[in-house]
Short mmCIF file of C-alpha atoms in Angstrom, two decimals:
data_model
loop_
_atom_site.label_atom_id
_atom_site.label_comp_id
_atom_site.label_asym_id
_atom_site.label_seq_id
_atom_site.Cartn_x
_atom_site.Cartn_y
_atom_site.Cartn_z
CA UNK A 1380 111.85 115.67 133.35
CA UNK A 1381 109.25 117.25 135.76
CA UNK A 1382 108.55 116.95 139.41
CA UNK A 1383 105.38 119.54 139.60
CA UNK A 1384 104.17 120.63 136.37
CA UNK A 1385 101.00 121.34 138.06
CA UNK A 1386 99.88 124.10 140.81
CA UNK A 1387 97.15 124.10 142.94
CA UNK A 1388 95.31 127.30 141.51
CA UNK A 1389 96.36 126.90 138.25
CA UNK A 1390 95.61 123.46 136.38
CA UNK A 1391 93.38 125.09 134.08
CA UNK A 1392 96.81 126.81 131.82
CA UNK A 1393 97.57 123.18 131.20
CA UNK A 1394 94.08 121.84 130.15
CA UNK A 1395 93.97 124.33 127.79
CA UNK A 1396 90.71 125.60 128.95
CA UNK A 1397 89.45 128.61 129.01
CA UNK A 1398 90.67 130.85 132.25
CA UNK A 1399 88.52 133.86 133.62
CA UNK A 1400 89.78 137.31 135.23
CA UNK A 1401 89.45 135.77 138.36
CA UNK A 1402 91.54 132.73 138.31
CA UNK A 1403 94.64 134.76 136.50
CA UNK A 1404 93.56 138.67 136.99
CA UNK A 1405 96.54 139.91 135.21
CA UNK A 1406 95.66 143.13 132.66
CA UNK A 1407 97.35 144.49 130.15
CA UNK A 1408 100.31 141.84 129.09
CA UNK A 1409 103.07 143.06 126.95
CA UNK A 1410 106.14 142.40 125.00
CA UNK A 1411 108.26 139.70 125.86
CA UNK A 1412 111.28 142.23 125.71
CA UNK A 1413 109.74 145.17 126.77
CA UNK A 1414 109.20 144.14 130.89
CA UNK A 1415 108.56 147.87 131.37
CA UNK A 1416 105.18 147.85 130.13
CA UNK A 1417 103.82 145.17 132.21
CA UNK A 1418 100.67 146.46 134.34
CA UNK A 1419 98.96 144.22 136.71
CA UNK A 1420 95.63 144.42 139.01
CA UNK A 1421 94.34 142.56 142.19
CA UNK A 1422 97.78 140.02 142.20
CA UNK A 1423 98.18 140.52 145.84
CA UNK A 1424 98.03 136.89 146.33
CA UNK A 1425 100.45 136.10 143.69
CA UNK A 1426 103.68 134.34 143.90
CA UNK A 1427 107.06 136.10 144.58
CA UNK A 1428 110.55 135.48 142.11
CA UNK A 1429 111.51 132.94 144.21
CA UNK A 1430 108.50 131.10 144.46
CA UNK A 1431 108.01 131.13 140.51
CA UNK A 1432 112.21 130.29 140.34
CA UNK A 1433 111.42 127.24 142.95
CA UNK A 1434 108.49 126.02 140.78
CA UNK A 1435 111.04 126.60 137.77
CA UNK A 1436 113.38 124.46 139.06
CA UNK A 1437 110.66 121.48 140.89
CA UNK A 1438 109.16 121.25 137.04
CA UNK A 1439 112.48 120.17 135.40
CA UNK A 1440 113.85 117.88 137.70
CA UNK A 1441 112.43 114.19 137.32
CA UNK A 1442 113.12 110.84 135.80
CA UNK A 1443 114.62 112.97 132.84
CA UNK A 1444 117.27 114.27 134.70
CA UNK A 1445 118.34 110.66 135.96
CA UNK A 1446 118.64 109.59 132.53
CA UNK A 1447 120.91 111.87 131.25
CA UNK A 1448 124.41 110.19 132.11
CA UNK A 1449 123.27 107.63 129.89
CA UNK A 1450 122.39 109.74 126.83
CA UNK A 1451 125.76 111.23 127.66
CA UNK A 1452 127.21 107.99 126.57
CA UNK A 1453 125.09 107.59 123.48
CA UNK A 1454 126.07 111.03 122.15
CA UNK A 1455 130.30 110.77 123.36
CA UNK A 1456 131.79 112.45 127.02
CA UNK A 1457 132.62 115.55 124.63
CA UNK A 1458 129.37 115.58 122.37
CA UNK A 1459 126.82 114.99 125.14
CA UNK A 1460 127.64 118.16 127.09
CA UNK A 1461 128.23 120.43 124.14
CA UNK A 1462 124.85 118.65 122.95
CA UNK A 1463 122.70 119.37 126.02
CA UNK A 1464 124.24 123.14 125.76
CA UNK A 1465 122.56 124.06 122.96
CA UNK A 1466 119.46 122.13 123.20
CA UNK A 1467 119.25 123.90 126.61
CA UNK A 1468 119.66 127.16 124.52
CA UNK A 1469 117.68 126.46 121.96
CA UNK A 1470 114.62 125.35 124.52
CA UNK A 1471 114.65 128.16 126.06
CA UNK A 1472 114.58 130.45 123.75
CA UNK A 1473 111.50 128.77 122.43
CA UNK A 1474 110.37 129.38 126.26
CA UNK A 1475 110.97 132.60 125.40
CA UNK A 1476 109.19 132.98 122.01
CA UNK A 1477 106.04 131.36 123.04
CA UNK A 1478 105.87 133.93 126.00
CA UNK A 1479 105.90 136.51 123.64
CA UNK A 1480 103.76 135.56 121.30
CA UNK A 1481 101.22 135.19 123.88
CA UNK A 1482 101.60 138.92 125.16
CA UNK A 1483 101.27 139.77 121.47
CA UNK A 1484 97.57 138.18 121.89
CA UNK A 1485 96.87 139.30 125.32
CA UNK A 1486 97.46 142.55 124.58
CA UNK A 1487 95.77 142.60 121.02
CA UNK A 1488 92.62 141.20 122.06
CA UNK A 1489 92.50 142.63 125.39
CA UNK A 1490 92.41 139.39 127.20
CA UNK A 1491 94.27 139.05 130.85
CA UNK A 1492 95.69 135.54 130.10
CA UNK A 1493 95.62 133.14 127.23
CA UNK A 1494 97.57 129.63 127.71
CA UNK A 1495 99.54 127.48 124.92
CA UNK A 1496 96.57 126.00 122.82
CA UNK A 1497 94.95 129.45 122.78
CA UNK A 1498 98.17 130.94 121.57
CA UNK A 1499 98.78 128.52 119.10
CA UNK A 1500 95.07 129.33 117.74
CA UNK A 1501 95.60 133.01 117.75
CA UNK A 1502 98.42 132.69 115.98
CA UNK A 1503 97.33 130.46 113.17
CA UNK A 1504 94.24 133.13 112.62
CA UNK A 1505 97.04 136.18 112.10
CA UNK A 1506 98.86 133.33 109.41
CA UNK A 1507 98.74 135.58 105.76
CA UNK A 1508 97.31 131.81 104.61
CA UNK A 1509 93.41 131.60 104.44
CA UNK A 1510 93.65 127.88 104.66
CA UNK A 1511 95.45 128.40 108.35
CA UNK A 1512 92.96 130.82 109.01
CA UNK A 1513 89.33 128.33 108.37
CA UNK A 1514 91.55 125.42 110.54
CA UNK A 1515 92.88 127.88 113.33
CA UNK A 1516 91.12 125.44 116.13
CA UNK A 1517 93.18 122.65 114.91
CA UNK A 1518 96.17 124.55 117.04
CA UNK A 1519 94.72 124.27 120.27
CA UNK A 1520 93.64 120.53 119.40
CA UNK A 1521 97.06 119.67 118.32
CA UNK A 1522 98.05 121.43 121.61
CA UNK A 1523 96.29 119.32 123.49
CA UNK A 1524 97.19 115.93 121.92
CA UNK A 1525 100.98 116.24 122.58
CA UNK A 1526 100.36 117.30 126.10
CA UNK A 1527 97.84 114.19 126.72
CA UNK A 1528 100.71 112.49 124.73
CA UNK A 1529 103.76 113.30 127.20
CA UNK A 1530 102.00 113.61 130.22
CA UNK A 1531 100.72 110.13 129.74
CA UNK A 1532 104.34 108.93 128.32
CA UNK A 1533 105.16 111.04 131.62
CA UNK A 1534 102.99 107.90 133.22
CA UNK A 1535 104.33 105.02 131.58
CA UNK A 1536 107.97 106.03 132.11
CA UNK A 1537 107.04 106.36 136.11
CA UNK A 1538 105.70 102.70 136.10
CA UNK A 1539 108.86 101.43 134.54
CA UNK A 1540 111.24 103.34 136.95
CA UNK A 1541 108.95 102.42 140.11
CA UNK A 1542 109.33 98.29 138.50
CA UNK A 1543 112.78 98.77 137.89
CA UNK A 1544 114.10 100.38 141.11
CA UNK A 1545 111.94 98.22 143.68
CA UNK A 1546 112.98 95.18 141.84
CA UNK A 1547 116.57 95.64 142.19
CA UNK A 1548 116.23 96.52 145.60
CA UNK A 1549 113.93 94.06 146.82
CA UNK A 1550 116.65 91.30 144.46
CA UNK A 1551 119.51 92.69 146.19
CA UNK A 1552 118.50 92.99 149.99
CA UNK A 1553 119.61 89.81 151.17
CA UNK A 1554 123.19 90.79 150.47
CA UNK A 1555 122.65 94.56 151.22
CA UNK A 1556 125.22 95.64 153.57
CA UNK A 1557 126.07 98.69 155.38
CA UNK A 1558 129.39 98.92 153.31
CA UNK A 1559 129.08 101.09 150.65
CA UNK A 1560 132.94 100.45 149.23
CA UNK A 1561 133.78 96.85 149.08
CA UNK A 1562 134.11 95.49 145.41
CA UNK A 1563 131.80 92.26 146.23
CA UNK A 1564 129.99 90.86 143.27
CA UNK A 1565 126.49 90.35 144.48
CA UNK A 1566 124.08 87.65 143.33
CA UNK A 1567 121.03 88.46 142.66
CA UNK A 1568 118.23 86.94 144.05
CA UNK A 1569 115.46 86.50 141.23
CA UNK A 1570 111.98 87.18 142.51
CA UNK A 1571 109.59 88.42 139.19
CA UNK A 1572 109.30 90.01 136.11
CA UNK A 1573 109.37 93.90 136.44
CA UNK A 1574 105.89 93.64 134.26
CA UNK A 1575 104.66 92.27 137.42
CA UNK A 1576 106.23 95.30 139.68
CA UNK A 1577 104.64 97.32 137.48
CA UNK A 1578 101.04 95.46 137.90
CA UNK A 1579 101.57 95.43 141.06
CA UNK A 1580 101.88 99.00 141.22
CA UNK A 1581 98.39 99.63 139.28
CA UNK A 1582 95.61 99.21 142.66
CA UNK A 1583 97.89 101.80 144.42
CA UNK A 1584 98.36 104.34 141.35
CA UNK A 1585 94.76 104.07 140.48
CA UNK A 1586 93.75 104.97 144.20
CA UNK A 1587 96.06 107.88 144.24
CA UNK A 1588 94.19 108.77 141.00
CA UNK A 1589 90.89 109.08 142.58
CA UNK A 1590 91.73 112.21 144.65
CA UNK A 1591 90.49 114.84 142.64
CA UNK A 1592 90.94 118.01 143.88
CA UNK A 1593 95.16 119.31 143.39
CA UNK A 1594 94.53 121.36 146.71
CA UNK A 1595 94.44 117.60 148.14
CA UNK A 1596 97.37 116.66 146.46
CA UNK A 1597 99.88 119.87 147.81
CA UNK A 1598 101.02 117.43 150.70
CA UNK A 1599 101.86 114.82 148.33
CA UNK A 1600 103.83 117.31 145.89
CA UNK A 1601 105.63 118.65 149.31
CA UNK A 1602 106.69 115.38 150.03
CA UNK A 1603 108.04 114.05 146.53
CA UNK A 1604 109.96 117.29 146.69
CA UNK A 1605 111.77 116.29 149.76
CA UNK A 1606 112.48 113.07 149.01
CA UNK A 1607 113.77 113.61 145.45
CA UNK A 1608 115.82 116.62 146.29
CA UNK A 1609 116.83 114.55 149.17
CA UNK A 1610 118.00 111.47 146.86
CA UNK A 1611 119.34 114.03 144.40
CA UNK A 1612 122.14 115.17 147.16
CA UNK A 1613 122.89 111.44 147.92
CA UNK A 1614 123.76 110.39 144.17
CA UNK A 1615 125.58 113.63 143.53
CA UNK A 1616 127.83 112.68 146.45
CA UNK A 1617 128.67 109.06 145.47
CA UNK A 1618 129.36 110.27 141.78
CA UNK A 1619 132.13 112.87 142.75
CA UNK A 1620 133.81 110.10 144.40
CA UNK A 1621 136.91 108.74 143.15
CA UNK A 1622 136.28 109.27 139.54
CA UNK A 1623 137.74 107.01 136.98
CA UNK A 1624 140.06 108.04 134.06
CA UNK A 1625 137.84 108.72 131.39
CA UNK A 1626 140.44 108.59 128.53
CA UNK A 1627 138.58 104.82 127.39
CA UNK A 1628 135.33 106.91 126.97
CA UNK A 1629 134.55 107.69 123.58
CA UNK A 1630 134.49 111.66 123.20
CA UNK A 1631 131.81 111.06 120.22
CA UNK A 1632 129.29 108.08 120.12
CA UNK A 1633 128.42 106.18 117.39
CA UNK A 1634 125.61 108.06 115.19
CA UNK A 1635 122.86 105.66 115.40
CA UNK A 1636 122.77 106.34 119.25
CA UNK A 1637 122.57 110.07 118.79
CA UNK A 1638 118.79 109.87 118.07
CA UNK A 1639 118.70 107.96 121.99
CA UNK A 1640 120.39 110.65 123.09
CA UNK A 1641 118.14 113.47 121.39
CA UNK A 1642 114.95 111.91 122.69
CA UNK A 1643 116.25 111.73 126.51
CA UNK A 1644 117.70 115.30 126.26
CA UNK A 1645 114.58 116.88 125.14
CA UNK A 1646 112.41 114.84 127.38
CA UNK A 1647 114.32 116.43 130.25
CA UNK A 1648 114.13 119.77 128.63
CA UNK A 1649 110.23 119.72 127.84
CA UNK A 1650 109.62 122.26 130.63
CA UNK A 1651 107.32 124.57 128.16
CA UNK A 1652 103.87 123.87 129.30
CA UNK A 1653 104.66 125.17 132.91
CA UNK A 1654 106.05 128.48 131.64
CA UNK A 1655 102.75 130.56 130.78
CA UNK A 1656 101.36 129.63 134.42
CA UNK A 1657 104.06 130.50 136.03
CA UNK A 1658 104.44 134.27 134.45
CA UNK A 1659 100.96 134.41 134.94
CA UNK A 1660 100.83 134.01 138.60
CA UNK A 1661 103.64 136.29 139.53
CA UNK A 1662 103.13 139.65 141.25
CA UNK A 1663 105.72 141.11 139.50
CA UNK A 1664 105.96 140.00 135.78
CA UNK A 1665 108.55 142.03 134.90
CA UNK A 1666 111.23 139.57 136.85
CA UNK A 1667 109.92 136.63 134.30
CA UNK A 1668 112.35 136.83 132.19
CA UNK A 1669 115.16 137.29 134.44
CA UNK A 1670 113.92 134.29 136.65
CA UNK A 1671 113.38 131.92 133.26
CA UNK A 1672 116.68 132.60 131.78
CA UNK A 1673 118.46 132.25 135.19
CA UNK A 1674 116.60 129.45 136.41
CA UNK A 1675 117.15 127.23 133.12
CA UNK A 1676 121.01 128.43 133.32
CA UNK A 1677 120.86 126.57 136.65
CA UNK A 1678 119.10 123.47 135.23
CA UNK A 1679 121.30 123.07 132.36
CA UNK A 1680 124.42 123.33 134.58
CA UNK A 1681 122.12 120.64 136.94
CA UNK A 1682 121.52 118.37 133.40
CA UNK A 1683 124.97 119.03 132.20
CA UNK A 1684 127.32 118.05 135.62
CA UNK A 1685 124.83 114.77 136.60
CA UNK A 1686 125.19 113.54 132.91
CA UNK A 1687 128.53 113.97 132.58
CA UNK A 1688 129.46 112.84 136.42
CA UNK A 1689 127.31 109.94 136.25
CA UNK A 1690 128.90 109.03 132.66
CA UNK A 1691 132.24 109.48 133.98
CA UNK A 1692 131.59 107.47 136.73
CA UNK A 1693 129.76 104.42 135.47
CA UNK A 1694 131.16 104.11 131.91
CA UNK A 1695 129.95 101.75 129.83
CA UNK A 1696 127.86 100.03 132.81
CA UNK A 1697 125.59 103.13 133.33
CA UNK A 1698 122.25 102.52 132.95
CA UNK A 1699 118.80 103.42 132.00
CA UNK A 1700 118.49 105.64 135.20
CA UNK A 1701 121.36 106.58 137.46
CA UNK A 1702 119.77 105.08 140.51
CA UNK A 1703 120.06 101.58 138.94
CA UNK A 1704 124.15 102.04 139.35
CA UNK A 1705 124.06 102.89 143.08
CA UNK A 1706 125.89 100.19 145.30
CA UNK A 1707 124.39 97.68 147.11
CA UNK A 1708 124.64 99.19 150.35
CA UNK A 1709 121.18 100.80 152.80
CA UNK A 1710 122.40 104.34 151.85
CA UNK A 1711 122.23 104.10 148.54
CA UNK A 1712 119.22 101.48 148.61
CA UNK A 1713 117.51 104.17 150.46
CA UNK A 1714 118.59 106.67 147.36
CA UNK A 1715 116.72 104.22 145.25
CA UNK A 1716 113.35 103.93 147.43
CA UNK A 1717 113.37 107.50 148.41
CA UNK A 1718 113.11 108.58 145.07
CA UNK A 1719 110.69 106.23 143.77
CA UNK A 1720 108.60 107.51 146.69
CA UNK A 1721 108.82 110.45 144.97
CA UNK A 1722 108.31 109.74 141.85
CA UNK A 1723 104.85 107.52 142.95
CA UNK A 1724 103.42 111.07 144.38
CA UNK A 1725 104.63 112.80 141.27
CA UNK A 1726 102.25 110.51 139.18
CA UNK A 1727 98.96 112.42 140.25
CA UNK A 1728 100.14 115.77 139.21
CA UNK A 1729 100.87 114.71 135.85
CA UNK A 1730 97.64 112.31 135.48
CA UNK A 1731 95.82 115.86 136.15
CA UNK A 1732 96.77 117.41 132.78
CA UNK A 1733 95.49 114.66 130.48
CA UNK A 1734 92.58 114.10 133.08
CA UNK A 1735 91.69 117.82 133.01
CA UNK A 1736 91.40 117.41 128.87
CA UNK A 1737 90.39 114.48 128.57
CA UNK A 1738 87.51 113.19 131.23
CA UNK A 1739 84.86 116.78 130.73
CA UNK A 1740 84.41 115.28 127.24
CA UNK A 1741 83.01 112.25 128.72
CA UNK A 1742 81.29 113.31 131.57
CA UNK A 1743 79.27 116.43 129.61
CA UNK A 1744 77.44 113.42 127.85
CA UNK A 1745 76.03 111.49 130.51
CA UNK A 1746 73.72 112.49 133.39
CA UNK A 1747 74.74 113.98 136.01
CA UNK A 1748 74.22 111.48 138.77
CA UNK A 1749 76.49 109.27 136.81
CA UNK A 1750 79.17 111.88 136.69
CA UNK A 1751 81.65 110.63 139.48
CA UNK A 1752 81.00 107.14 138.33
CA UNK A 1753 82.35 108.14 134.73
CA UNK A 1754 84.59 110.16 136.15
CA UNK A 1755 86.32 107.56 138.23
CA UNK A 1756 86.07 104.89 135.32
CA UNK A 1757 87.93 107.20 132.83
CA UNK A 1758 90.98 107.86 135.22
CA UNK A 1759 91.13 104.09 136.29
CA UNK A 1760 91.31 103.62 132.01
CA UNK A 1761 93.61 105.76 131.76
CA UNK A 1762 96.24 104.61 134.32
CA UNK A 1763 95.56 101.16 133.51
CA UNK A 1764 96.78 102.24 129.49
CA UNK A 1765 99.51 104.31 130.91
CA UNK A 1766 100.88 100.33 132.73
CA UNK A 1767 100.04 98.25 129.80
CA UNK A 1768 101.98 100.63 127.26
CA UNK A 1769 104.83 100.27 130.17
CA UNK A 1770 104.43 96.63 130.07
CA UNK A 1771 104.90 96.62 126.39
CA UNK A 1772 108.08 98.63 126.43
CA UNK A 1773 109.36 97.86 129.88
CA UNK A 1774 112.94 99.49 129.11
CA UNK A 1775 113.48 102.59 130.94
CA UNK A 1776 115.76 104.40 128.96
CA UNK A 1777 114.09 103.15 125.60
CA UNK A 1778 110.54 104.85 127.08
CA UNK A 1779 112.10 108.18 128.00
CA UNK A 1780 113.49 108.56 124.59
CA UNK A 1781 110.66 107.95 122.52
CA UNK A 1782 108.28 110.58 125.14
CA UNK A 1783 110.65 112.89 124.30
CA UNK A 1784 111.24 112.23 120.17
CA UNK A 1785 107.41 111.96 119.81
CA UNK A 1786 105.78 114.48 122.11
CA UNK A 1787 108.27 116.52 123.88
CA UNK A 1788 110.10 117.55 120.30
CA UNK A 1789 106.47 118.67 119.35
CA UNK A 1790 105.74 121.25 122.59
CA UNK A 1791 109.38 122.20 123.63
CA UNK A 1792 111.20 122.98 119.67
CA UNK A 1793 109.06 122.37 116.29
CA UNK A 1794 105.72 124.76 117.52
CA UNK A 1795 107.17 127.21 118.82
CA UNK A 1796 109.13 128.57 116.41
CA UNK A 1797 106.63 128.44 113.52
CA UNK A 1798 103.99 129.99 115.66
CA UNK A 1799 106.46 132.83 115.76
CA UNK A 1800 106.30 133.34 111.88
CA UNK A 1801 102.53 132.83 112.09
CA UNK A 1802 101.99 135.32 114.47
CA UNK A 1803 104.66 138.37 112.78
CA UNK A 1804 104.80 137.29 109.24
CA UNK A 1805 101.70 140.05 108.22
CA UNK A 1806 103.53 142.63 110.18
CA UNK A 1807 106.82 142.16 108.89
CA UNK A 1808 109.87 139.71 109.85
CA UNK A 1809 113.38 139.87 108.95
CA UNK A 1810 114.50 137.02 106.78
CA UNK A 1811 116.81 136.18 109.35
CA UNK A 1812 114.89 135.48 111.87
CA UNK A 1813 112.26 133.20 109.41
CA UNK A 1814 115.42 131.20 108.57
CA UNK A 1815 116.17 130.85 111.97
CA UNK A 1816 112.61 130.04 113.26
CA UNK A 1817 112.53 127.48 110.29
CA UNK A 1818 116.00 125.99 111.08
CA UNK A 1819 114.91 124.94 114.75
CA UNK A 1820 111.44 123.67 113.41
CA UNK A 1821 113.22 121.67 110.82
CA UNK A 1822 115.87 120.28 113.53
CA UNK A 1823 113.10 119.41 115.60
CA UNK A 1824 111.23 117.63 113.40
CA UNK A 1825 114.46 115.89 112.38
CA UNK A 1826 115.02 114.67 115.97
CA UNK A 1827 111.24 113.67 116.12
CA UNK A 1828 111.51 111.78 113.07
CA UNK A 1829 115.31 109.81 113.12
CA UNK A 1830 114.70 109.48 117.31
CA UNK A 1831 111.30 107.75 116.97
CA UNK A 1832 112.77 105.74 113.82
CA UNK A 1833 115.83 104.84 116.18
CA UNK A 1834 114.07 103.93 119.01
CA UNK A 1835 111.42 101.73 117.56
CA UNK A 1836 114.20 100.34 115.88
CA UNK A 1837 115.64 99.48 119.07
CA UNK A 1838 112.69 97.95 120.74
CA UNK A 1839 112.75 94.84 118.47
CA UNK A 1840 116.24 94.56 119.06
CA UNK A 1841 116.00 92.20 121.90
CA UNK A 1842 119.52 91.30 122.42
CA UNK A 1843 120.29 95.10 122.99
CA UNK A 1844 118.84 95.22 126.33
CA UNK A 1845 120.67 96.48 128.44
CA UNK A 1846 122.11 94.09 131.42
CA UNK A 1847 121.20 94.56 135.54
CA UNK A 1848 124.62 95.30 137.16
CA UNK A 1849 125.38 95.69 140.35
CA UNK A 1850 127.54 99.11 140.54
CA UNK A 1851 129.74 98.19 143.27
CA UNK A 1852 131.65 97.65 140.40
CA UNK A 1853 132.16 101.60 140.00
CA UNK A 1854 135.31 101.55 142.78
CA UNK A 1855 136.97 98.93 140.80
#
């Protein structure tokens, strides 16, 4: 789902605290739709189309994207695609409305910058209702819980890949060869429980934790960038290779593994928080909307080709993430560990959003020379609940899908399109577009509902889990 949702300078959007003319000195926002009204002041140091497009495309491509070939299969080779096309449609254009809605604010309270909780609570105090109005605050609260709730689930689903990945590779490297083409069935050798990867993993994560200060962390994001991109190029040329013949796929799944598939689609689509910043910081707004709609065109083409390939590819063996089908050969081994590399730096940057919240509640109430010890305490907490909630549901694709029905659904389709009718409905709305605002609410809350249902349901379905194959298997 996300690489870098997080910038150096601008951690603050996220945190849903309060940001002053300095940090984002942008004046006089406007319209959504009306770019030519834009005027900013003092951006010198801002970032340029294709800086914002790169950070675009870095904060959309993550574990998310590697689970897509199997929510392919649970929504059918014909109803996956046509399935991730309109989600990717219908998340942007909440992109899109939630940009708006915040210009709306900016420019009728004359403020240079407010973020997604702040629009949320603006927008509930323009609601007709008087109710809305007395319990406005609640938006920026409820804000704030479903981004401590996916950036966290962001957490637990990056201990479960790490476990998974290492294990199979450290399992499979006696018989790891050079050849990446021979059909050899390869034993296994067992070593541990992936719990125990993933406890293993906890000294290291919690010491990455401890660096504070995102400036710190740029080297790490520059490096997880590499190596995923890197990994990225290596599975995309394996899966063009000698393609099976897909007429034994099903071109619709069966509907009880739609939900799956809505919770990994949307968890790979949950891009929303990082869209605010990112206008924010440009020097020349007026290219946002150009660069959002272009750069998610490229993404869903990215989500759409990988699911499908990979499907295609792997059939009915594919599994949670894509990397778990590579053969058992260095190259692809090194696809596997490359990647997780990433993945292991990518932890930090999302640990800072629900650390950012979070931890100032806590360390306001004790002295001050207790501060860093508090401080420390609460993030080692925190990543140690982020590995025992992966412990308890150590199935990668089972993880990613319920993120994304719980939390992601919130943020990315239900909020943003009733904020829209909170924010116009005084000043007049067509009752077309209140029918369509309510339809994608009421879809999302659908998928939030029947995904979470489906996937609890599955996690005390033990004999559903899904089998460790070796994907050799794939050149049969």
């Amino acid at each position: 789902m996300s690489t870098q949702r997080l910038r150096n300078e601008d951690y603050h959007d996220y945190s849903s605290t309060d940001v002053s003319p300095e940090e984002s000195p942008s004046e006089g926002l406007s319209n959504f739709s009306s770019p030519g009204s834009y005027q900013r002041f003092g951006e010198s140091n801002g970032t340029t189309w294709f800086q914002t497009l790169i950070h675009l495309l870095k904060g959309n491509i993550g574990t998310g994207l590697l689970g897509l070939p199997l929510a392919v299969k649970n929504a059918g080779i014909l109803m996956g695609p046509l399935s991730l096309l309109v989600i990717g449609i219908v998340a942007v254009h909440c992109m899109g409305i939630l940009v708006k809605c915040a210009h709306h604010f900016c420019r009728r309270l004359n403020k240079p910058f407010v973020n997604y909780g702040d629009t949320v609570m603006y927008g509930l105090e323009a609601s007709p209702s008087s109710w809305l109005r007395n319990h406005a605050y609640w938006g920026r609260y409820i804000v704030d819980f479903f981004l401590i709730v996916t950036q966290l689930g962001f957490c637990c689903v990056y201990f479960v890949f790490l476990a998974d990945n290492f294990k199979q590779v450290i399992e499979a490297a006696n018989a790891t060869t050079n050849n990446c083409h021979n059909n050899e069935t390869v034993i296994l050798t067992p070593t541990m429980d992936s719990r125990l990867y993933m406890l293993s993993f906890l000294p290291f994560l919690v010491l990455l934790v401890f660096v504070r200060n995102l400036r710190a962390l740029s080297i790490f994001s520059f490096l997880a960038n590499v190596t995923m991109l890197t990994s990225l190029v290596m599975i995309y040329q394996f899966i063009v290779q000698r393609i099976p013949n897909p007429r034994h796929l099903p071109l619709v799944a069966p509907w009880n593994t739609y939900p799956l598939f809505f919770g990994t689609a949307i968890f790979a689509f949950e891009g929303i928080g990082m869209v605010l910043p990112l206008e924010n910081k440009m020097k020349d707004p007026r290219k946002f909307p150009l660069i959002l709609y272009g750069g998610m065109a490229i993404i869903t083409a990215l989500y759409i080709s990988l699911g499908c390939l990979g499907y295609l590819q792997f059939g009915a063996h594919i599994q949670g993430s894509i990397t778990l089908n590579m053969p058992n050969c260095w190259l692809y081994q090194s696809v596997k560990l490359l990647y997780s590399i990433g993945i292991f730096f990518t932890y930090a940057l999302q640990f800072y959003v629900p650390a950012e919240i979070i931890i100032p509640f806590f360390v306001s109430r004790v002295p001050e020379h207790f501060a860093l010890v508090v401080d420390l305490f609460i993030r080692t907490l925190l990543v140690c609940m982020t590995c025992v909630l992966a412990i308890l549901i150590p199935r990668l694709d089972l993880v990613i899908s319920l993120v994304g029905s719980v939390s992601s659904s919130a943020l990315a389709l239900i909020i943003p399109p009733l904020l829209e009718i909170t924010t116009y409905y005084s000043e007049g709305m067509s009752p077309l577009t209140i029918a369509k605002d309510a339809l994608i609410s009421t879809l999302g809350f659908m998928g939030f509902v029947v995904g979470t249902y489906q996937t609890l349901y599955e996690l005390i379905q033990p004999n559903n889990a899904p089998l460790v194959i070796n994907s050799t298997s794939a050149f049969v």
